[in-house]
Amino acid sequence: MQRWPVLLFLAWVCLLFFAGIGLFMSGFLLTRIELASSSSCSDPLVPPPWERQSLPPGSCWSPQRFSKAVLVIVDALRFEFAHFNPAKASPLPYENKLSFLHHLATSQPRHARLYRFRADPPTATMQRIKGLTTGSLPTFIDVGSNFATYAIQEDNLLAQLVQNGRRVVFMGDDTWEGLFPKKFFRSYFFPSFNVKDLHTVDDGILQHLYPTVDSGEWDMLIAHFLGVDHCGHKHGPDHPEMAKKLTQMNDMLRSLVDHLGNDTLLLVAGDHGMTETGDHGGDSEKEVNAALFVYSKTPLFGTRPPEEPEAIPQVNLVPTVALLLGVPIPYSNIGEVMAELFSGDGDTVSAALQQLSVYHINAKQVDRFLHSYSLVAQDLPAEQLQRLQELFSGAVEEHTQLLAQVQGTTLVPPELESRLGSLISRFQLYLREARAVCTQSWARFHPLRMVGGCTLIATSCLLCYMASELAAALDSFYHSCLLYPLLWGLVVAVLLGLACVFTQEGLDLLLVLSWAAAASQLGFFWHWRGQHPKRARLVGSQLPLASVGLRQRLQAWLGLAFPMGILLFRCGAMFSDSFVVAEARVAPFLLASLVMLLVGKLHWDGRLTVAEGPKQQLLGFSSYRREIWYLLCLVAMLLVCVRLSGFFHQCREEIPQCRPSLFLSPLASLRNTRAKNLFYLLCVALLAGLVYAVRSWLRHYGNLNSSDPLVLFVRWGFPMVVLCIACYWAVASSADDSLGKLQELVQVAVVAFPWAVYGLASMGLLLLLCNPMTVFAKDRRESEGSIVTPYLGVPSSEVNLLHVIPQIYKRMQESQKSRLEQGSCKATVAAYGLGSVYSAALVIALTLLGFLLILLHSERLSLAFLLLFLEAFVLLHIHTCARGLAGDAEPFSVPWYAVISWLLAASQFFYSTGHQPIFPAIHWNAAFVGFHLDHSTNLLPAVLVGANTFASHILFAVGCPLLLLWPFVCEMPSSQRKKPKKEPREELQEVEEHMMEMRLRESPEKFSTALLQLGLKYLFVLGAQLLACVCAAMILRRHLMVWKVFAPKFLFESLGFMVSSICLLLGISLVMRVDCAVSAWFSQLQLR
């Protein structure tokens, strides 16, 4: 058996997929690291004072200009919606509706101004709110200390206001509730998900807005209107309803200005724009081009507005508002202050000095952030950071010198104004280049990388399919299809590495690996093309296609079309956000449909009926085979399992009418003691039932007869694991009810029992790897010579005669048996459990993994795991029964329907163990099972949470080889039927045919090829699902739900693929480890 080539080929294919995933992620998922640091008033960022500057009490870093501020966010307020063009005689529905803004800007040019408010992609509401409050560039994945919620942990404007004693009042979009928990002095949240509802949120805000403004019990008021955004999603911008919503916003602003005081700053902003279809989320011009309007009843600007509105990044709002309100700039801000708002009422020099002061503060804050960030991350180029440091140092040094010159003389030098203007330009250059460096690294899609990653994944899928068909046809498969491609990839990697060395450019390891993967794929296809004529000759030597009947060809085509059609439908559903949201119901439906189609195909092929006799033909009906009833019972059990698994689903917020399953909450949450005890007893009983079922199966096939350490562990270790889990559930469910010293004991037990389970399971897996044989050998060899008692002479009595005759008869029997055994049956050792030795090892491994995964879930989800094992058992028997009915002539090949149904079951139980492909649905409590305090590293909690999340992927991937092994295991029961009486030699041959899994030992090359084909088929189906998610995320990257639905789905599918592929390799490796042990066992047997 070729073990290492099979594992190397599968590992190489997995690496090809990993390279594609990594390349696509580098172009699609915008990532950065969150810093936990926070700004404070005591930070040494204030520049040296000048003689006309003073810092009044209650101000931080810069004098406070306003005591109050109102931020009105009109969701999806595109710049064209706010801009007024009086020359248009017949404007579109979204044009010239906010006429009041134009009136303020033209009648009070020093009090009001309109800006183009440039949003950074992704232009989704949640990411934009993060940008408007932190001053940084939020991305899809913000790596921080708390992954369990969308709450903003990074320093932000609201946190600074609350920290400095300011009262923040909010009303509108309930997204803010999750982002800023417990940050608001008063709040009025309204549901935001229903995009067809244009009025609930806006009307709710208008009900509270004016009374709240008039009360004065606030320092910062935020009102987030959603009607314009929802109208765009429902109708698009060019619709009469949009005109109505914008007119409503215009009237609201007109009334709001009348309620404002002289010490209040009004900001009207759009968080993003929208396309002509009303969507947003991408980086098109209409999506990133929002509007910002600034107004105050006191003069703000020293100059008149420019002819065309100035474009400013959204992140510039944060440092501007912070310094205007007299609070520190958030720590991670990379925005630039809007210096024209700090001019004041003085002369030109005083205004320039004041602007230089805020620029100095802003630059120091950005420099501090870049320095801190570069210490924990390596994604900002070192050369550019060095250049930024030089710009900053030069500007600060010149500012200090200039202030010294100004304070040293009473006369202002003539060249002072030009020097002030030059210095302001230097600070602006530094701040803008700093932001550009961060933008280039964090907030930009890379289309070429996305296309390259998608192409790598697609070609890897094609490679899997072709290799699965080619593996059995070529004698030198591994030499031509593995060795040469690996050499191609290695050569390309070395050449790229040398090129980077000679050109002195930074080595992008991901790009090098991607190019090497592409080269190795090219090598495979090149050598496949060279072997294609040989393969054609092999196929041509078989039965010509023309000689096969139309019905047979159609049957063969349908055998592949049905499962592939189901897979294609599942992949196509990935492009619909509704299907992704409802996939918890789609996957079970597709699984049930595939099984029902399998039964229908068997019936259509005539495999469920017996040959018709004359009487049946006369009566006009066919009789069904007895096995059909067994198959129908299995199908019914599968449908029941599928139905019951729906009771364990988690809910998504996109389905507001959904209620999460009661089984997801731990027993400690139950207040009814009787219900808690009943559920506890049920869970423990089912766990014990699982152990009993596994041991019964092993005992039935003779795998519990020996006294090896592994068998002893199954006998005694399994009950001990169940006992430890039961004790942990008991103490964990009653931890809150214990008092005094008992509380300390409970805290110890909550840690000790999980560690006992970890230890016992690890011991069992270690024993399994060391000696996976569960075979009991009994030596039946007899000593040679006559069995009859030696006797000399003629019998002297009847007693002696009666003693001799039975022995002579027995000797004749032994002689006859010896003649029958010559040349056909020479084994003299009985081996119990040898026929199921491969499956027994996998069953033991799956049980141990099941114990660990059950421990990481809440107690009542053990019921879902019992359904998982039961459904997997039923699927294996359906697969075995279907192959038996179909009379499959290729026992070493696993059909596509079995692989696809196995993976559909894995997807089904991902949802049926309480998971969803969204971050809030992750079971973060799994990271602390067996740990009382926090972890010292992130690796262990990541492993625990990952195992909890992808439990079904792990179990089904490790158990995948059972699809190949199970029909051999079930060979004996299926062949024990009433047959015509045969001759003794035929009976011995019939007994010898029941070899079960030892048939695999007869053809070791076919065995290894079958494992390779099974692994490639499994990876092909996984890769097809991954490819669909990748294409959906790439094509729909401007879709409204890309960051809420498609991007999380892609991320979970990618991680699930990686977990599944690694566990698949482990499962196949375990089978090969058993095969090594079996070979060693036979070698020792021959030496006896």
PDB file of N, CA, C and O in Angstrom, residues 420-464:
ATOM      1  N   LEU A 420       4.111  81.228   8.226  1.00  0.00           N
ATOM      2  CA  LEU A 420       2.980  80.514   8.835  1.00  0.00           C
ATOM      3  C   LEU A 420       2.256  79.656   7.786  1.00  0.00           C
ATOM      4  O   LEU A 420       1.895  78.493   8.042  1.00  0.00           O
ATOM      5  N   GLY A 421       2.048  80.221   6.619  1.00  0.00           N
ATOM      6  CA  GLY A 421       1.381  79.458   5.564  1.00  0.00           C
ATOM      7  C   GLY A 421       2.191  78.258   5.125  1.00  0.00           C
ATOM      8  O   GLY A 421       1.646  77.158   4.884  1.00  0.00           O
ATOM      9  N   SER A 422       3.520  78.438   5.031  1.00  0.00           N
ATOM     10  CA  SER A 422       4.390  77.325   4.648  1.00  0.00           C
ATOM     11  C   SER A 422       4.378  76.219   5.703  1.00  0.00           C
ATOM     12  O   SER A 422       4.342  75.020   5.376  1.00  0.00           O
ATOM     13  N   LEU A 423       4.371  76.618   6.987  1.00  0.00           N
ATOM     14  CA  LEU A 423       4.377  75.625   8.059  1.00  0.00           C
ATOM     15  C   LEU A 423       3.046  74.867   8.125  1.00  0.00           C
ATOM     16  O   LEU A 423       3.019  73.651   8.356  1.00  0.00           O
ATOM     17  N   ILE A 424       1.954  75.583   7.909  1.00  0.00           N
ATOM     18  CA  ILE A 424       0.651  74.912   7.857  1.00  0.00           C
ATOM     19  C   ILE A 424       0.641  73.873   6.742  1.00  0.00           C
ATOM     20  O   ILE A 424       0.132  72.753   6.909  1.00  0.00           O
ATOM     21  N   SER A 425       1.242  74.207   5.602  1.00  0.00           N
ATOM     22  CA  SER A 425       1.296  73.255   4.481  1.00  0.00           C
ATOM     23  C   SER A 425       2.123  72.029   4.836  1.00  0.00           C
ATOM     24  O   SER A 425       1.797  70.903   4.420  1.00  0.00           O
ATOM     25  N   ARG A 426       3.182  72.238   5.636  1.00  0.00           N
ATOM     26  CA  ARG A 426       4.013  71.096   6.029  1.00  0.00           C
ATOM     27  C   ARG A 426       3.245  70.150   6.956  1.00  0.00           C
ATOM     28  O   ARG A 426       3.333  68.931   6.820  1.00  0.00           O
ATOM     29  N   PHE A 427       2.511  70.710   7.911  1.00  0.00           N
ATOM     30  CA  PHE A 427       1.683  69.858   8.781  1.00  0.00           C
ATOM     31  C   PHE A 427       0.609  69.140   7.967  1.00  0.00           C
ATOM     32  O   PHE A 427       0.326  67.956   8.198  1.00  0.00           O
ATOM     33  N   GLN A 428      -0.014  69.844   7.045  1.00  0.00           N
ATOM     34  CA  GLN A 428      -1.022  69.208   6.203  1.00  0.00           C
ATOM     35  C   GLN A 428      -0.418  68.065   5.386  1.00  0.00           C
ATOM     36  O   GLN A 428      -1.032  67.000   5.241  1.00  0.00           O
ATOM     37  N   LEU A 429       0.776  68.282   4.849  1.00  0.00           N
ATOM     38  CA  LEU A 429       1.437  67.241   4.062  1.00  0.00           C
ATOM     39  C   LEU A 429       1.685  66.005   4.922  1.00  0.00           C
ATOM     40  O   LEU A 429       1.442  64.866   4.476  1.00  0.00           O
ATOM     41  N   TYR A 430       2.168  66.219   6.151  1.00  0.00           N
ATOM     42  CA  TYR A 430       2.431  65.082   7.027  1.00  0.00           C
ATOM     43  C   TYR A 430       1.147  64.307   7.326  1.00  0.00           C
ATOM     44  O   TYR A 430       1.102  63.073   7.206  1.00  0.00           O
ATOM     45  N   LEU A 431       0.089  65.016   7.711  1.00  0.00           N
ATOM     46  CA  LEU A 431      -1.156  64.356   8.093  1.00  0.00           C
ATOM     47  C   LEU A 431      -1.781  63.620   6.912  1.00  0.00           C
ATOM     48  O   LEU A 431      -2.316  62.509   7.064  1.00  0.00           O
ATOM     49  N   ARG A 432      -1.727  64.227   5.747  1.00  0.00           N
ATOM     50  CA  ARG A 432      -2.337  63.591   4.579  1.00  0.00           C
ATOM     51  C   ARG A 432      -1.529  62.385   4.102  1.00  0.00           C
ATOM     52  O   ARG A 432      -2.099  61.380   3.665  1.00  0.00           O
ATOM     53  N   GLU A 433      -0.208  62.486   4.174  1.00  0.00           N
ATOM     54  CA  GLU A 433       0.596  61.328   3.797  1.00  0.00           C
ATOM     55  C   GLU A 433       0.447  60.197   4.804  1.00  0.00           C
ATOM     56  O   GLU A 433       0.449  59.020   4.427  1.00  0.00           O
ATOM     57  N   ALA A 434       0.321  60.547   6.081  1.00  0.00           N
ATOM     58  CA  ALA A 434       0.106  59.505   7.091  1.00  0.00           C
ATOM     59  C   ALA A 434      -1.206  58.770   6.833  1.00  0.00           C
ATOM     60  O   ALA A 434      -1.273  57.532   6.900  1.00  0.00           O
ATOM     61  N   ARG A 435      -2.241  59.530   6.529  1.00  0.00           N
ATOM     62  CA  ARG A 435      -3.515  58.893   6.235  1.00  0.00           C
ATOM     63  C   ARG A 435      -3.429  58.062   4.953  1.00  0.00           C
ATOM     64  O   ARG A 435      -4.000  56.972   4.857  1.00  0.00           O
ATOM     65  N   ALA A 436      -2.697  58.557   3.962  1.00  0.00           N
ATOM     66  CA  ALA A 436      -2.566  57.817   2.710  1.00  0.00           C
ATOM     67  C   ALA A 436      -1.847  56.488   2.923  1.00  0.00           C
ATOM     68  O   ALA A 436      -2.218  55.460   2.332  1.00  0.00           O
ATOM     69  N   VAL A 437      -0.816  56.486   3.772  1.00  0.00           N
ATOM     70  CA  VAL A 437      -0.103  55.241   4.068  1.00  0.00           C
ATOM     71  C   VAL A 437      -1.045  54.231   4.715  1.00  0.00           C
ATOM     72  O   VAL A 437      -1.080  53.049   4.347  1.00  0.00           O
ATOM     73  N   CYS A 438      -1.832  54.689   5.684  1.00  0.00           N
ATOM     74  CA  CYS A 438      -2.767  53.787   6.359  1.00  0.00           C
ATOM     75  C   CYS A 438      -3.866  53.320   5.410  1.00  0.00           C
ATOM     76  O   CYS A 438      -4.258  52.141   5.420  1.00  0.00           O
ATOM     77  N   THR A 439      -4.360  54.224   4.583  1.00  0.00           N
ATOM     78  CA  THR A 439      -5.407  53.849   3.631  1.00  0.00           C
ATOM     79  C   THR A 439      -4.903  52.808   2.660  1.00  0.00           C
ATOM     80  O   THR A 439      -5.605  51.840   2.338  1.00  0.00           O
ATOM     81  N   GLN A 440      -3.683  52.998   2.196  1.00  0.00           N
ATOM     82  CA  GLN A 440      -3.113  52.058   1.243  1.00  0.00           C
ATOM     83  C   GLN A 440      -2.973  50.673   1.851  1.00  0.00           C
ATOM     84  O   GLN A 440      -3.111  49.657   1.158  1.00  0.00           O
ATOM     85  N   SER A 441      -2.745  50.596   3.131  1.00  0.00           N
ATOM     86  CA  SER A 441      -2.522  49.310   3.786  1.00  0.00           C
ATOM     87  C   SER A 441      -3.822  48.672   4.270  1.00  0.00           C
ATOM     88  O   SER A 441      -3.916  47.449   4.342  1.00  0.00           O
ATOM     89  N   TRP A 442      -4.828  49.474   4.648  1.00  0.00           N
ATOM     90  CA  TRP A 442      -5.989  48.946   5.351  1.00  0.00           C
ATOM     91  C   TRP A 442      -7.275  48.936   4.540  1.00  0.00           C
ATOM     92  O   TRP A 442      -8.082  48.024   4.705  1.00  0.00           O
ATOM     93  N   ALA A 443      -7.547  49.925   3.763  1.00  0.00           N
ATOM     94  CA  ALA A 443      -8.907  50.128   3.264  1.00  0.00           C
ATOM     95  C   ALA A 443      -8.986  50.187   1.753  1.00  0.00           C
ATOM     96  O   ALA A 443      -9.537  51.102   1.186  1.00  0.00           O
ATOM     97  N   ARG A 444      -8.414  49.149   1.092  1.00  0.00           N
ATOM     98  CA  ARG A 444      -8.470  49.151  -0.360  1.00  0.00           C
ATOM     99  C   ARG A 444      -8.613  47.722  -0.850  1.00  0.00           C
ATOM    100  O   ARG A 444      -7.848  46.844  -0.458  1.00  0.00           O
ATOM    101  N   PHE A 445      -9.611  47.497  -1.684  1.00  0.00           N
ATOM    102  CA  PHE A 445      -9.718  46.205  -2.341  1.00  0.00           C
ATOM    103  C   PHE A 445      -8.567  46.036  -3.322  1.00  0.00           C
ATOM    104  O   PHE A 445      -8.077  47.003  -3.896  1.00  0.00           O
ATOM    105  N   HIS A 446      -8.164  44.793  -3.517  1.00  0.00           N
ATOM    106  CA  HIS A 446      -7.121  44.493  -4.488  1.00  0.00           C
ATOM    107  C   HIS A 446      -7.715  43.523  -5.506  1.00  0.00           C
ATOM    108  O   HIS A 446      -7.661  42.299  -5.321  1.00  0.00           O
ATOM    109  N   PRO A 447      -8.295  44.053  -6.596  1.00  0.00           N
ATOM    110  CA  PRO A 447      -9.019  43.182  -7.540  1.00  0.00           C
ATOM    111  C   PRO A 447      -8.156  42.064  -8.128  1.00  0.00           C
ATOM    112  O   PRO A 447      -8.635  40.946  -8.309  1.00  0.00           O
ATOM    113  N   LEU A 448      -6.879  42.353  -8.443  1.00  0.00           N
ATOM    114  CA  LEU A 448      -6.040  41.331  -9.048  1.00  0.00           C
ATOM    115  C   LEU A 448      -5.827  40.157  -8.105  1.00  0.00           C
ATOM    116  O   LEU A 448      -5.844  38.994  -8.519  1.00  0.00           O
ATOM    117  N   ARG A 449      -5.632  40.462  -6.831  1.00  0.00           N
ATOM    118  CA  ARG A 449      -5.459  39.381  -5.861  1.00  0.00           C
ATOM    119  C   ARG A 449      -6.749  38.578  -5.695  1.00  0.00           C
ATOM    120  O   ARG A 449      -6.703  37.352  -5.527  1.00  0.00           O
ATOM    121  N   MET A 450      -7.877  39.278  -5.712  1.00  0.00           N
ATOM    122  CA  MET A 450      -9.147  38.558  -5.602  1.00  0.00           C
ATOM    123  C   MET A 450      -9.346  37.623  -6.786  1.00  0.00           C
ATOM    124  O   MET A 450      -9.726  36.459  -6.621  1.00  0.00           O
ATOM    125  N   VAL A 451      -9.088  38.119  -7.998  1.00  0.00           N
ATOM    126  CA  VAL A 451      -9.239  37.279  -9.192  1.00  0.00           C
ATOM    127  C   VAL A 451      -8.231  36.131  -9.163  1.00  0.00           C
ATOM    128  O   VAL A 451      -8.562  34.985  -9.502  1.00  0.00           O
ATOM    129  N   GLY A 452      -6.995  36.436  -8.740  1.00  0.00           N
ATOM    130  CA  GLY A 452      -5.988  35.381  -8.659  1.00  0.00           C
ATOM    131  C   GLY A 452      -6.359  34.303  -7.662  1.00  0.00           C
ATOM    132  O   GLY A 452      -6.209  33.107  -7.939  1.00  0.00           O
ATOM    133  N   GLY A 453      -6.853  34.694  -6.483  1.00  0.00           N
ATOM    134  CA  GLY A 453      -7.274  33.707  -5.495  1.00  0.00           C
ATOM    135  C   GLY A 453      -8.437  32.871  -5.989  1.00  0.00           C
ATOM    136  O   GLY A 453      -8.465  31.644  -5.792  1.00  0.00           O
ATOM    137  N   CYS A 454      -9.395  33.524  -6.626  1.00  0.00           N
ATOM    138  CA  CYS A 454     -10.547  32.799  -7.181  1.00  0.00           C
ATOM    139  C   CYS A 454     -10.100  31.805  -8.248  1.00  0.00           C
ATOM    140  O   CYS A 454     -10.587  30.664  -8.301  1.00  0.00           O
ATOM    141  N   THR A 455      -9.154  32.208  -9.090  1.00  0.00           N
ATOM    142  CA  THR A 455      -8.651  31.320 -10.139  1.00  0.00           C
ATOM    143  C   THR A 455      -7.910  30.122  -9.550  1.00  0.00           C
ATOM    144  O   THR A 455      -8.072  28.981 -10.015  1.00  0.00           O
ATOM    145  N   LEU A 456      -7.108  30.362  -8.530  1.00  0.00           N
ATOM    146  CA  LEU A 456      -6.388  29.255  -7.889  1.00  0.00           C
ATOM    147  C   LEU A 456      -7.361  28.234  -7.300  1.00  0.00           C
ATOM    148  O   LEU A 456      -7.161  27.022  -7.426  1.00  0.00           O
ATOM    149  N   ILE A 457      -8.416  28.712  -6.656  1.00  0.00           N
ATOM    150  CA  ILE A 457      -9.388  27.797  -6.055  1.00  0.00           C
ATOM    151  C   ILE A 457     -10.129  27.023  -7.143  1.00  0.00           C
ATOM    152  O   ILE A 457     -10.360  25.810  -7.018  1.00  0.00           O
ATOM    153  N   ALA A 458     -10.504  27.716  -8.228  1.00  0.00           N
ATOM    154  CA  ALA A 458     -11.227  27.046  -9.313  1.00  0.00           C
ATOM    155  C   ALA A 458     -10.366  25.968  -9.967  1.00  0.00           C
ATOM    156  O   ALA A 458     -10.832  24.843 -10.222  1.00  0.00           O
ATOM    157  N   THR A 459      -9.102  26.285 -10.257  1.00  0.00           N
ATOM    158  CA  THR A 459      -8.227  25.289 -10.878  1.00  0.00           C
ATOM    159  C   THR A 459      -7.911  24.150  -9.909  1.00  0.00           C
ATOM    160  O   THR A 459      -7.704  23.007 -10.346  1.00  0.00           O
ATOM    161  N   SER A 460      -7.894  24.418  -8.616  1.00  0.00           N
ATOM    162  CA  SER A 460      -7.692  23.345  -7.636  1.00  0.00           C
ATOM    163  C   SER A 460      -8.876  22.386  -7.642  1.00  0.00           C
ATOM    164  O   SER A 460      -8.706  21.169  -7.517  1.00  0.00           O
ATOM    165  N   CYS A 461     -10.084  22.924  -7.778  1.00  0.00           N
ATOM    166  CA  CYS A 461     -11.270  22.065  -7.891  1.00  0.00           C
ATOM    167  C   CYS A 461     -11.181  21.186  -9.140  1.00  0.00           C
ATOM    168  O   CYS A 461     -11.459  19.976  -9.088  1.00  0.00           O
ATOM    169  N   LEU A 462     -10.796  21.797 -10.261  1.00  0.00           N
ATOM    170  CA  LEU A 462     -10.650  21.032 -11.498  1.00  0.00           C
ATOM    171  C   LEU A 462      -9.580  19.958 -11.344  1.00  0.00           C
ATOM    172  O   LEU A 462      -9.754  18.819 -11.815  1.00  0.00           O
ATOM    173  N   LEU A 463      -8.502  20.300 -10.675  1.00  0.00           N
ATOM    174  CA  LEU A 463      -7.426  19.326 -10.456  1.00  0.00           C
ATOM    175  C   LEU A 463      -7.935  18.145  -9.626  1.00  0.00           C
ATOM    176  O   LEU A 463      -7.602  16.987  -9.920  1.00  0.00           O
ATOM    177  N   CYS A 464      -8.726  18.420  -8.596  1.00  0.00           N
ATOM    178  CA  CYS A 464      -9.272  17.340  -7.757  1.00  0.00           C
ATOM    179  C   CYS A 464     -10.119  16.389  -8.586  1.00  0.00           C
ATOM    180  O   CYS A 464     -10.000  15.159  -8.468  1.00  0.00           O
TER     181      CYS A 464
END
